[in-house]
PDB file of C-alpha atoms in Angstrom:
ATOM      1  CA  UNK C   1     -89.045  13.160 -86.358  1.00  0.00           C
ATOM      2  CA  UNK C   2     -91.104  10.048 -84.938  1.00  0.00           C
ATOM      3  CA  UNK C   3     -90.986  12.077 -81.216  1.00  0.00           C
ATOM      4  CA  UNK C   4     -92.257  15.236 -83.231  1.00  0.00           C
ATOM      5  CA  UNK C   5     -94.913  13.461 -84.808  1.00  0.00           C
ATOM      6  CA  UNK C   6     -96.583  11.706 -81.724  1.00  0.00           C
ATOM      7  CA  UNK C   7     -96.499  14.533 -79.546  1.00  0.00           C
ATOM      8  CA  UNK C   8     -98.332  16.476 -82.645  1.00  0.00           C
ATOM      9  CA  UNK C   9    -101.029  13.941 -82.746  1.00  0.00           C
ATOM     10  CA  UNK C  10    -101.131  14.287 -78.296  1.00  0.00           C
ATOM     11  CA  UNK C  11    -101.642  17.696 -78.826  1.00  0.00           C
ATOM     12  CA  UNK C  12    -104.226  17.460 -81.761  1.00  0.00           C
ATOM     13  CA  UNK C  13    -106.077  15.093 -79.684  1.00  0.00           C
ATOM     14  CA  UNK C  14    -106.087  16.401 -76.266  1.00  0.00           C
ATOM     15  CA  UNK C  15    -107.184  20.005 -78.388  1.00  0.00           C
ATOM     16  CA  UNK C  16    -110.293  17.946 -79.909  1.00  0.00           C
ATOM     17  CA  UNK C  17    -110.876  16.207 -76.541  1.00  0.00           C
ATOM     18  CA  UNK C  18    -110.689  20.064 -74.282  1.00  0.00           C
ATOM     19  CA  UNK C  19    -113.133  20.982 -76.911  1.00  0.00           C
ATOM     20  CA  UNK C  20    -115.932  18.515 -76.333  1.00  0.00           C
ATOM     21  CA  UNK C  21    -114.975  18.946 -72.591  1.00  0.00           C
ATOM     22  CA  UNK C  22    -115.700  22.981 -72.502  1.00  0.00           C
ATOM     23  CA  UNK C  23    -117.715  23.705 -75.679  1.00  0.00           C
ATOM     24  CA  UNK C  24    -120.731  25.739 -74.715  1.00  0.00           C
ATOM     25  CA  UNK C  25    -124.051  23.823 -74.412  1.00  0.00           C
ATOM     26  CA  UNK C  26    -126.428  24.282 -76.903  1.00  0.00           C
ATOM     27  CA  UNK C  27    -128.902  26.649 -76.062  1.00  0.00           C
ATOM     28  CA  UNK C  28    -133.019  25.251 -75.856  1.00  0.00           C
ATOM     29  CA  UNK C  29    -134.769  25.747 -78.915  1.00  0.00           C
ATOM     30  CA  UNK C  30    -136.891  29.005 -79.230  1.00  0.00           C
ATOM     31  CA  UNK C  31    -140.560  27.767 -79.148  1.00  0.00           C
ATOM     32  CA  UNK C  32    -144.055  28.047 -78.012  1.00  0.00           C
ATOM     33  CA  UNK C  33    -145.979  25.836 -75.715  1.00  0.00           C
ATOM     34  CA  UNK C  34    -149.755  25.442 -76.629  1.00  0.00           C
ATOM     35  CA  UNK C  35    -151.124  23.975 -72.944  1.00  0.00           C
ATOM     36  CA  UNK C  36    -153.936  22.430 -71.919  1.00  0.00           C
ATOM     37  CA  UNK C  37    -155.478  25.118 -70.201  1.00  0.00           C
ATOM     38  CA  UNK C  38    -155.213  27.496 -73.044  1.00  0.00           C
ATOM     39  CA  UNK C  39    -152.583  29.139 -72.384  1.00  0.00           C
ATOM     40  CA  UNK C  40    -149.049  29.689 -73.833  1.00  0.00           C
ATOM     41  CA  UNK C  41    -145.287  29.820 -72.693  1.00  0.00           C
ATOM     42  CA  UNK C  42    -142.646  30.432 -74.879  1.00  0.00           C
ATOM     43  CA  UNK C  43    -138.411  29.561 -74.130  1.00  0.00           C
ATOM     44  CA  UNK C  44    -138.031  32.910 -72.912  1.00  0.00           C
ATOM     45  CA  UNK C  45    -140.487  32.951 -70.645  1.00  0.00           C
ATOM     46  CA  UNK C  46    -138.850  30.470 -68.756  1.00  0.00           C
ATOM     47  CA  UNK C  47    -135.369  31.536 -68.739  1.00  0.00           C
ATOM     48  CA  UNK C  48    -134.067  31.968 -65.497  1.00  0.00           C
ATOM     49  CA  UNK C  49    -135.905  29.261 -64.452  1.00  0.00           C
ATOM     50  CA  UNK C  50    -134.155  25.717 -64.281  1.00  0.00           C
ATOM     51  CA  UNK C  51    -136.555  23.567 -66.532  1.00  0.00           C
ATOM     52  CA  UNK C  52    -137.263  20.224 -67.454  1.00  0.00           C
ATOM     53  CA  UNK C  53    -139.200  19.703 -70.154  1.00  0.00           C
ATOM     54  CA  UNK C  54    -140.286  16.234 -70.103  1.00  0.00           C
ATOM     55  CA  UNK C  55    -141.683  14.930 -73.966  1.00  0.00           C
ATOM     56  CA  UNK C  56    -144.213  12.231 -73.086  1.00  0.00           C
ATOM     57  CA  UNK C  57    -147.068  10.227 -74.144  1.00  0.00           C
ATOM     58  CA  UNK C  58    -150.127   8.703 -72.523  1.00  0.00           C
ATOM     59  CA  UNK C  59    -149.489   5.036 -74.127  1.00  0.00           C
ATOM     60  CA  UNK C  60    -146.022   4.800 -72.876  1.00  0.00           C
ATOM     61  CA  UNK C  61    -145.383   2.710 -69.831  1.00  0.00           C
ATOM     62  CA  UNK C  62    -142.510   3.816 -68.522  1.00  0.00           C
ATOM     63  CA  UNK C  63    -143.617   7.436 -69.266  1.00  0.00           C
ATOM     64  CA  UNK C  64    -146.419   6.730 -66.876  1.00  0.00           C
ATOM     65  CA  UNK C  65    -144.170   4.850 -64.537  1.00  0.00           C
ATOM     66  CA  UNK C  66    -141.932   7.872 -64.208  1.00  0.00           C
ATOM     67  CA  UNK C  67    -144.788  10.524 -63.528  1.00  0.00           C
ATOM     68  CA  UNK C  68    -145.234  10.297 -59.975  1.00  0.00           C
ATOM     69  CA  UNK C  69    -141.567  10.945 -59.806  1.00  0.00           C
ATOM     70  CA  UNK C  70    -142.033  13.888 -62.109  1.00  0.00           C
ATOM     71  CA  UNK C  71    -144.453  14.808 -60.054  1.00  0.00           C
ATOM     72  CA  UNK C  72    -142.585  14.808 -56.681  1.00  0.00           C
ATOM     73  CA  UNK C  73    -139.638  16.816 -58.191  1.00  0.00           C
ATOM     74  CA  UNK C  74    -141.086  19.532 -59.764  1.00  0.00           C
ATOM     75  CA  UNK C  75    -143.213  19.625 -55.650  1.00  0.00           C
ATOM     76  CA  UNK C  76    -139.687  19.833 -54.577  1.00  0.00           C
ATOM     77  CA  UNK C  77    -137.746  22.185 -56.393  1.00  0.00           C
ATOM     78  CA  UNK C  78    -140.494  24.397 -58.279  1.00  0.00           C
ATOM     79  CA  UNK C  79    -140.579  27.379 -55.332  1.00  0.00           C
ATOM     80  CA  UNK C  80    -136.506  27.371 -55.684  1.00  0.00           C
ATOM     81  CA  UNK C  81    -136.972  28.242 -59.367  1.00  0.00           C
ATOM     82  CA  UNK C  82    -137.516  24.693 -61.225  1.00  0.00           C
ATOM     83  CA  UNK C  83    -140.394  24.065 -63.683  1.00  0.00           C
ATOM     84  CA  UNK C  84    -142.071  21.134 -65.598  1.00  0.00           C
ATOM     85  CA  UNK C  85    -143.323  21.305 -68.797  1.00  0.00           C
ATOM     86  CA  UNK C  86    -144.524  18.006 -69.751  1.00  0.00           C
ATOM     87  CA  UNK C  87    -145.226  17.523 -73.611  1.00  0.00           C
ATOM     88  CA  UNK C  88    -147.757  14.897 -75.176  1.00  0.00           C
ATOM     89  CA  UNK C  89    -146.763  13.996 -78.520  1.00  0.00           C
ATOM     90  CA  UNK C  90    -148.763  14.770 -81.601  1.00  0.00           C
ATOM     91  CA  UNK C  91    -149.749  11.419 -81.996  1.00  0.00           C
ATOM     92  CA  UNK C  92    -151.500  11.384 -78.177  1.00  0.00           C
ATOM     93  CA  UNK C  93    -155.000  12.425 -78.394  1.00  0.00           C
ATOM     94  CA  UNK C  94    -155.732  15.093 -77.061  1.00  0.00           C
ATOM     95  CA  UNK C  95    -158.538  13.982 -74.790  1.00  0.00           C
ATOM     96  CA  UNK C  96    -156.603  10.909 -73.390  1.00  0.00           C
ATOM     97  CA  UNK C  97    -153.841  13.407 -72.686  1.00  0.00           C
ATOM     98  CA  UNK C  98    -156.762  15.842 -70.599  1.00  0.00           C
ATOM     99  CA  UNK C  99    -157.856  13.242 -68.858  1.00  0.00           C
ATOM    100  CA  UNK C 100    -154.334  11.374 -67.966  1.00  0.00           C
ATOM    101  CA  UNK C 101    -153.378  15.316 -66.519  1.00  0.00           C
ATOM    102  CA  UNK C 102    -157.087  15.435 -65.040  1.00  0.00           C
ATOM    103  CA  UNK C 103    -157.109  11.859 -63.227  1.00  0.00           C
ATOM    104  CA  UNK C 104    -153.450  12.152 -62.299  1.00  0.00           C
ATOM    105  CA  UNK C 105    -153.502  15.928 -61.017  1.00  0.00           C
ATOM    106  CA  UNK C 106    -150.126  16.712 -62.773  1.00  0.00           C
ATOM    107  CA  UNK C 107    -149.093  20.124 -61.041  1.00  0.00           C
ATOM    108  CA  UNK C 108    -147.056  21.424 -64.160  1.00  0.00           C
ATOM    109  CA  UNK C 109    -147.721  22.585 -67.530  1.00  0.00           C
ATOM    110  CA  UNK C 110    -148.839  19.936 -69.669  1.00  0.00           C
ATOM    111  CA  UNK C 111    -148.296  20.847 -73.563  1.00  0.00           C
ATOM    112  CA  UNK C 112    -150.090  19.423 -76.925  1.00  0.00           C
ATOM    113  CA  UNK C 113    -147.431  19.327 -79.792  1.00  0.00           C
ATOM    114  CA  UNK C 114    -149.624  18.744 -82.373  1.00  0.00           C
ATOM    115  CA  UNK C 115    -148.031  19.729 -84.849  1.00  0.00           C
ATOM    116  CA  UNK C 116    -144.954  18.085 -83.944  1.00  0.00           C
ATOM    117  CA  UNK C 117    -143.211  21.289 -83.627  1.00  0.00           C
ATOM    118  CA  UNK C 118    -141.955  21.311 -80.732  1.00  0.00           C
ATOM    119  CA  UNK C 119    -140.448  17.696 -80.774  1.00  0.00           C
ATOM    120  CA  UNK C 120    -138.630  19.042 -84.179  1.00  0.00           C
ATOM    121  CA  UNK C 121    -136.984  21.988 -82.823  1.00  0.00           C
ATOM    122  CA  UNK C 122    -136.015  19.585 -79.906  1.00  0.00           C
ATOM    123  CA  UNK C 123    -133.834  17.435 -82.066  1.00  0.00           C
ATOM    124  CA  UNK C 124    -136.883  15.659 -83.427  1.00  0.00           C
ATOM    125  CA  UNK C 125    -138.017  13.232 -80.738  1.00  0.00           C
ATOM    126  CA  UNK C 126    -139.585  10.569 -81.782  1.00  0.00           C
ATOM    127  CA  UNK C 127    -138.834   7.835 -78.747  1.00  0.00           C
ATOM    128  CA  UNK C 128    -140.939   8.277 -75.114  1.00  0.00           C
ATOM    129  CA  UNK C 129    -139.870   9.617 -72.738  1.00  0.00           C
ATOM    130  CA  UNK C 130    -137.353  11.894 -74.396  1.00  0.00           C
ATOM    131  CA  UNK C 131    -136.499  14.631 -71.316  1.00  0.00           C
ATOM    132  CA  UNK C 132    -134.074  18.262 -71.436  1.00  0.00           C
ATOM    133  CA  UNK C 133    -132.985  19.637 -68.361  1.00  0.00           C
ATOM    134  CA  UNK C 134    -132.591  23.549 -69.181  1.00  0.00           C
ATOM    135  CA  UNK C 135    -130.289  25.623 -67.169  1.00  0.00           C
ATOM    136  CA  UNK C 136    -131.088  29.387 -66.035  1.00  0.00           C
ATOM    137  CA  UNK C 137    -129.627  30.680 -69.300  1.00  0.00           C
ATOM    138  CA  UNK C 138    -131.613  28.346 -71.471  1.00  0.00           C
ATOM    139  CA  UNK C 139    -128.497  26.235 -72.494  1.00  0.00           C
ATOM    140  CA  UNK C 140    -129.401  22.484 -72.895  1.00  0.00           C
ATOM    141  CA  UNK C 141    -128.094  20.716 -69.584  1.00  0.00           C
ATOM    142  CA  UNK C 142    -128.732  17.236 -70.047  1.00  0.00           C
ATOM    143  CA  UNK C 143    -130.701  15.186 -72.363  1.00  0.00           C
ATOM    144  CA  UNK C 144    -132.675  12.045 -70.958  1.00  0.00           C
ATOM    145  CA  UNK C 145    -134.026   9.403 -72.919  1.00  0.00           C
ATOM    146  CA  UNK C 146    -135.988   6.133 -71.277  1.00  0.00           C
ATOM    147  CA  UNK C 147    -135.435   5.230 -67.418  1.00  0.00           C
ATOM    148  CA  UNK C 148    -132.985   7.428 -65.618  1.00  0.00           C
ATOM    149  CA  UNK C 149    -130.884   7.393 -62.700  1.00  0.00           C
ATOM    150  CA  UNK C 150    -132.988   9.907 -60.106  1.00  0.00           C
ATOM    151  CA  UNK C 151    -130.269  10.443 -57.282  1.00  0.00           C
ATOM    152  CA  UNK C 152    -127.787  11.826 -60.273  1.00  0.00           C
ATOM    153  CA  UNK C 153    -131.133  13.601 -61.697  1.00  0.00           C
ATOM    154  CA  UNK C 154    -131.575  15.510 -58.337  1.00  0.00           C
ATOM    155  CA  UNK C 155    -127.715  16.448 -58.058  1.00  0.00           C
ATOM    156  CA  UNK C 156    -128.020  17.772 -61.677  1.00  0.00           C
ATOM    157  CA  UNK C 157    -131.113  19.708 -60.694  1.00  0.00           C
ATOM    158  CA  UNK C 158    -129.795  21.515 -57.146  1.00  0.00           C
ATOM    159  CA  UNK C 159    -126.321  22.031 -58.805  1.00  0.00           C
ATOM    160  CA  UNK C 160    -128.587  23.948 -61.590  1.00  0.00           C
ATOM    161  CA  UNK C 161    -130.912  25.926 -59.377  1.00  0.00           C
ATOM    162  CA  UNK C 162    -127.506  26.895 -56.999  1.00  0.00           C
ATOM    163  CA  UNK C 163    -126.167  28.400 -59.999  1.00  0.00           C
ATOM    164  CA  UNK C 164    -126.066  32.020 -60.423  1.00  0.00           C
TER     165      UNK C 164
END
């Protein structure tokens, strides 16, 4: 009965365990991007892209640290089918968050949330910088939050854009 009983609980766990393993990713949250220029994107106009989309404010260091490095990836992987969207939080102002883009001649999409929308649907972000790599079928890849580790960033990234 004691044998019966432990291999019961081996099964129940290893069932529990397979399911965190294989569960489907959640998919991105359906919402629209209000950008800088004017313009709008919405989830599905990005799906079958591979997308990061980076939440980020102008007063955060290591948000600023990280941006060159934004930068230089989304250079690198955005004519294989990768796109930034990088998305200043509602309590950025909005003209510190034109000229940040302006003086640092970010490449991508920059987004104003200010409604907070967007960092809401997201899980509601609150902590800088909060980042979601999106795969080609708009499921949730990976979540980033603070300083990352950018060689396992870039594996993540091609294994995403080899995908089919």
């Amino acid at each position: 009965m004691k044998k019966l009983a432990i291999v019961l609980a081996l099964a129940i766990v290893a069932g529990i365990a397979a399911w965190f393993v294989w569960r489907p990713a959640p998919s991105a949250p359906q919402v629209t991007y209000q950008l800088l220029d004017g313009k709008t994107l919405t989830t599905e106009d990005l799906k079958g892209k591979v997308v990061l989309v980076k939440f980020w404010a102008t007063s955060c260091v290591t948000c600023v640290k990280q941006m060159p490095d934004t930068i230089k990836a989304y250079q690198a992987y955005q004519p294989k089918g990768y796109e930034t969207i990088a998305v200043a939080m509602q309590y950025d102002p909005v003209n510190y968050v034109e000229a940040f883009a302006r003086s640092r001649e970010l490449p991508f999409p920059v987004a104003l949330d200010r409604s907070g929308e967007i960092a809401r649907a997201f899980g509601d972000v609150r902590l800088t910088p909060t980042a979601f790599l999106i795969g080609k079928d708009g499921r949730i890849l990976k979540r980033y939050l603070g300083d990352y580790d950018r060689d396992e960033f870039h594996a993540t990234v091609e294994k995403a854009l080899a995908a089919g």
